PDB file of C-alpha atoms in Angstrom:
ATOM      1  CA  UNK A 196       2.731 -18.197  16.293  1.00  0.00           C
ATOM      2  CA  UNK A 197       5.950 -19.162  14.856  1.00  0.00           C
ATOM      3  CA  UNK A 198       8.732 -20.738  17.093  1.00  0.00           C
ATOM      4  CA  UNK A 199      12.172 -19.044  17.486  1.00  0.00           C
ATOM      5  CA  UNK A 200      13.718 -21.649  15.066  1.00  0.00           C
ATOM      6  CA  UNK A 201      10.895 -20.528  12.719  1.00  0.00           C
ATOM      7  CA  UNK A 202      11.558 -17.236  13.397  1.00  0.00           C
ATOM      8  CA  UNK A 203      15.223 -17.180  12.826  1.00  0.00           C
ATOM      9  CA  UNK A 204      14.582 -19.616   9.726  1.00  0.00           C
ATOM     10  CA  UNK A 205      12.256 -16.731   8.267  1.00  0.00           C
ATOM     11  CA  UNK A 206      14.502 -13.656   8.990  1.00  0.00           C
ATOM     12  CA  UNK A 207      17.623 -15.970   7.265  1.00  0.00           C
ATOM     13  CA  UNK A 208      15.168 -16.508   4.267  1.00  0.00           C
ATOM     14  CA  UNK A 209      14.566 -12.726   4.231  1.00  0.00           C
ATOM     15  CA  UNK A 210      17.412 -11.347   4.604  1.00  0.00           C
ATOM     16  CA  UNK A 211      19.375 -13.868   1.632  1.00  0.00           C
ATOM     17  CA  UNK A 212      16.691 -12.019  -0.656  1.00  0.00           C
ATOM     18  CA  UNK A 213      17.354  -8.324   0.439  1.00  0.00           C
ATOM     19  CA  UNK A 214      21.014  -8.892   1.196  1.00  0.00           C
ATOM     20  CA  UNK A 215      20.997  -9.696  -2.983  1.00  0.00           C
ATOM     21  CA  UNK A 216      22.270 -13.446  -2.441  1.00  0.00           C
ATOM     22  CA  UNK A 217      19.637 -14.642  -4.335  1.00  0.00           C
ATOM     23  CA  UNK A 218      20.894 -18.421  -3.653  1.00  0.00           C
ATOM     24  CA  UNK A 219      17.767 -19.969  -5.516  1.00  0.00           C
ATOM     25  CA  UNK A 220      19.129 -23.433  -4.143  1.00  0.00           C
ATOM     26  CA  UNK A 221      18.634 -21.912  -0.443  1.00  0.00           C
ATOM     27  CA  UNK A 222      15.265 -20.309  -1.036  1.00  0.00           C
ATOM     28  CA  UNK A 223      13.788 -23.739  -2.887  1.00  0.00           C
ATOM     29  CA  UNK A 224      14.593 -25.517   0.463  1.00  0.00           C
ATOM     30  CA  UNK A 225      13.128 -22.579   2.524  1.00  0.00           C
ATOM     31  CA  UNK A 226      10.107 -22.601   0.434  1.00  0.00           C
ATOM     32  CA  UNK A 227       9.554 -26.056   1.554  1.00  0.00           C
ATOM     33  CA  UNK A 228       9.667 -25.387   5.215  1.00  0.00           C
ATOM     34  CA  UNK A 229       7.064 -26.741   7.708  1.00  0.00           C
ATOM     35  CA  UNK A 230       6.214 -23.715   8.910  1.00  0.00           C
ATOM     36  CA  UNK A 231       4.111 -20.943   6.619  1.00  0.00           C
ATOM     37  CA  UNK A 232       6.677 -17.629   7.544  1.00  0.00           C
ATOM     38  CA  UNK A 233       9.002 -19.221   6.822  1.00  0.00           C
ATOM     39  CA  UNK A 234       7.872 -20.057   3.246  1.00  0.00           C
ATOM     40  CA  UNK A 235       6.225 -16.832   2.001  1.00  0.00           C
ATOM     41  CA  UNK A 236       9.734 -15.003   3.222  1.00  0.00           C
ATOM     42  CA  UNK A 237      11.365 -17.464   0.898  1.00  0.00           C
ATOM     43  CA  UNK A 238       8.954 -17.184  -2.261  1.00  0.00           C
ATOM     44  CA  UNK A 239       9.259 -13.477  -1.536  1.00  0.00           C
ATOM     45  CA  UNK A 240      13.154 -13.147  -1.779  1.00  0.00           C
ATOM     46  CA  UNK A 241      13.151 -15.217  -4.398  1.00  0.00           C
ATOM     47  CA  UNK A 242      14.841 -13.504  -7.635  1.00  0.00           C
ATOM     48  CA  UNK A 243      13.307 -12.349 -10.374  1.00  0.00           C
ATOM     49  CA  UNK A 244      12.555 -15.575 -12.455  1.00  0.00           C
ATOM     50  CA  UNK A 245      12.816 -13.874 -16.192  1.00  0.00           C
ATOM     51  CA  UNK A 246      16.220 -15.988 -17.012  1.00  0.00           C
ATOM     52  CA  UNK A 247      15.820 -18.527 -14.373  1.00  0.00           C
ATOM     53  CA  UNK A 248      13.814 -21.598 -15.153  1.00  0.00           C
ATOM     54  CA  UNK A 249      14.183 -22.981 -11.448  1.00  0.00           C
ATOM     55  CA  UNK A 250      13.396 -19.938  -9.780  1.00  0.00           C
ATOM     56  CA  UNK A 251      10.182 -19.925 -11.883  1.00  0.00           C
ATOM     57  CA  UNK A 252       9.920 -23.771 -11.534  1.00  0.00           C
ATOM     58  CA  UNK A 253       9.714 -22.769  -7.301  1.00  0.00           C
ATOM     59  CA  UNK A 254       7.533 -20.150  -7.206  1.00  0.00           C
ATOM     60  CA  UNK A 255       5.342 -22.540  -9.871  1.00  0.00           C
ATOM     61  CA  UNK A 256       4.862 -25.173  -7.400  1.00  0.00           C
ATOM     62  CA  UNK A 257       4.115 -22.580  -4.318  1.00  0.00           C
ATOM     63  CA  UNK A 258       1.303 -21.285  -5.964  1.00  0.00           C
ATOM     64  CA  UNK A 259      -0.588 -24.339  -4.902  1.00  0.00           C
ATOM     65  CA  UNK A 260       0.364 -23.986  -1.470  1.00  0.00           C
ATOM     66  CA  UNK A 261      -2.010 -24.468   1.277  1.00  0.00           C
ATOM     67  CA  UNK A 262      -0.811 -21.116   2.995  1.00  0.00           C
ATOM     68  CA  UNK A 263      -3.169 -18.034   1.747  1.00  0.00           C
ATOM     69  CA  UNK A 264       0.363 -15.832   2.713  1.00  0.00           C
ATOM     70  CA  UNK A 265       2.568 -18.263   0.421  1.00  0.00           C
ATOM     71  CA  UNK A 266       0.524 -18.335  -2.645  1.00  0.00           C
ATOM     72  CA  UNK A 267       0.497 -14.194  -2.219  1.00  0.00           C
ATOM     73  CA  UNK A 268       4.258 -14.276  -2.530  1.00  0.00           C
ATOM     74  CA  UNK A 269       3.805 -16.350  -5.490  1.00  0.00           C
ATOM     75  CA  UNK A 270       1.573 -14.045  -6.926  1.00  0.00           C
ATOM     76  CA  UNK A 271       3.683 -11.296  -6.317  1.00  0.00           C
ATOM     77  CA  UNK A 272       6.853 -12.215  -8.137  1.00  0.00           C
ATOM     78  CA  UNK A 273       5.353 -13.938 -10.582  1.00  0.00           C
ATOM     79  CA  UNK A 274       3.052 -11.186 -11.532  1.00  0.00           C
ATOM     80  CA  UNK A 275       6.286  -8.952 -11.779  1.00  0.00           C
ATOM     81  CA  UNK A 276       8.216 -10.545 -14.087  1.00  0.00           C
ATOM     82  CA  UNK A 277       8.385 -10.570 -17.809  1.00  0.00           C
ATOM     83  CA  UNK A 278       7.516 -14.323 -18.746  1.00  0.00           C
ATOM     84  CA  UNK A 279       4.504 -14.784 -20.905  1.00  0.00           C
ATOM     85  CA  UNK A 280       4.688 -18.231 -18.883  1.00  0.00           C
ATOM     86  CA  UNK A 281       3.659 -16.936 -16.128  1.00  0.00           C
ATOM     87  CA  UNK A 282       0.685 -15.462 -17.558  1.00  0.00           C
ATOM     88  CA  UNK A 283      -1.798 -18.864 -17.405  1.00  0.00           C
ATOM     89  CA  UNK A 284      -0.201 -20.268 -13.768  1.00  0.00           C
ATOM     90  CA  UNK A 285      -1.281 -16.726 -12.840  1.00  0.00           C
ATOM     91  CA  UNK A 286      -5.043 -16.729 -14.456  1.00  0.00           C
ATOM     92  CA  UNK A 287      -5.753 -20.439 -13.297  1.00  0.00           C
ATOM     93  CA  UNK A 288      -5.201 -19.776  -9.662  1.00  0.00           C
ATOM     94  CA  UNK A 289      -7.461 -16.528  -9.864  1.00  0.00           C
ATOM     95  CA  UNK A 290     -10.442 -18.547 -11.413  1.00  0.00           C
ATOM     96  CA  UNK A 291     -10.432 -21.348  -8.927  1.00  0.00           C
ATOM     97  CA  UNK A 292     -12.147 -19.610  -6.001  1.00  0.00           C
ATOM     98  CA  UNK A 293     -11.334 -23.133  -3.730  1.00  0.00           C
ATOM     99  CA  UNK A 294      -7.745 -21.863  -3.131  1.00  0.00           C
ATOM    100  CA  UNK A 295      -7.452 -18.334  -5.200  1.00  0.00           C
ATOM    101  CA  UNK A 296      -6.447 -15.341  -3.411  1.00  0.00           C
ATOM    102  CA  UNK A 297      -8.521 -12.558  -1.523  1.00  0.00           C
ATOM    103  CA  UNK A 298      -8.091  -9.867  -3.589  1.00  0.00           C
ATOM    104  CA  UNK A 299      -6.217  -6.813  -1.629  1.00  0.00           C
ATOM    105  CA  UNK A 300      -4.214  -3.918  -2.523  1.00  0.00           C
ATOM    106  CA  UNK A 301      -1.989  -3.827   0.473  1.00  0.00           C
ATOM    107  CA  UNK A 302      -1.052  -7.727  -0.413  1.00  0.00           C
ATOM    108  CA  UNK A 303       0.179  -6.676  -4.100  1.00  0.00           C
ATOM    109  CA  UNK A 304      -2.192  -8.804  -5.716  1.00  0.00           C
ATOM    110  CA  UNK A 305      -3.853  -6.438  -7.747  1.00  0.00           C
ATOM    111  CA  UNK A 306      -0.674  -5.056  -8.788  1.00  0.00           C
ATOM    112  CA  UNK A 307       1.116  -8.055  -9.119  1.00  0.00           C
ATOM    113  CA  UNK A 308      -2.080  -8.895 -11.973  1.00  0.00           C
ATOM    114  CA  UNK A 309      -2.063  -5.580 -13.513  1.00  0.00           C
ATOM    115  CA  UNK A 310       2.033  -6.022 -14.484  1.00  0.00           C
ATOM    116  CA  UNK A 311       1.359  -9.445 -16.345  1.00  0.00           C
ATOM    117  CA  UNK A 312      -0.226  -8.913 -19.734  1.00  0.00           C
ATOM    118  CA  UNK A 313      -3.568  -7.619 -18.098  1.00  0.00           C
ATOM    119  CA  UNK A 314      -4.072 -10.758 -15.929  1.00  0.00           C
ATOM    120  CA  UNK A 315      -5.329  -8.714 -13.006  1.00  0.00           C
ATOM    121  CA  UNK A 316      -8.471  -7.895 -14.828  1.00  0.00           C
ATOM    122  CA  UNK A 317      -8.988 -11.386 -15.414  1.00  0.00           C
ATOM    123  CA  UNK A 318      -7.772 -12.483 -12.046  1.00  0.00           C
ATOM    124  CA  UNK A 319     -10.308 -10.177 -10.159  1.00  0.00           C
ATOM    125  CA  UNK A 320     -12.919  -9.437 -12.408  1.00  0.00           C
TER     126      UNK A 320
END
């Protein structure tokens, strides 16, 4: 269980993502946070990364994160956006079964595969 710091640390990262201040420079640090809340809230409020190299740069790096929850995130805005780059990141982390993802509906994962360029039947097939 998360401490309060953590806690309050998360709901910050959350709410700069839904509030629309999108401060990339924020999230990046958040994303590094010791505790694993606390990162997939900041991959997850991280802005759409079609005309942002460092906000694609971030969620890049957080696919290899050692928290199942973080690399979701990842997945998730990754797989929503528009860059063709994102594509191979994307496939690569679905064929490694040593630290892919469980594939579930209710995470996004499927979806987040389906948006980019078909990945999701490569992904999970």
């Amino acid at each position: 269980m998360s401490s309060p710091p953590a806690t309050r640390r998360s709901f910050g990262a959350w709410g700069c993502g839904r509030l629309g201040s999108h401060d990339v420079e924020l999230l990046a640090a958040a994303a590094a946070d010791p505790d694993p809340r606390v990162r997939s809230q900041a991959v997850g409020s991280i802005p759409d990364p079609v005309g942002d190299d460092w906000a694609f740069a971030v969620l890049y790096a957080t696919l290899g994160d050692l928290d199942e929850q973080v690399r979701v995130s990842a997945v998730s805005r990754l797989g929503y956006t528009g860059r063709a780059d994102a594509v191979a990141p994307l496939v690569a982390l679905g064929a490694d079964r040593s630290r892919g993802l469980t594939p579930d509906p209710g995470h996004g994962v499927y979806a987040a595969g389906a948006s980019v360029a078909g990945a999701g039947r490569v992904l999970f097939s």
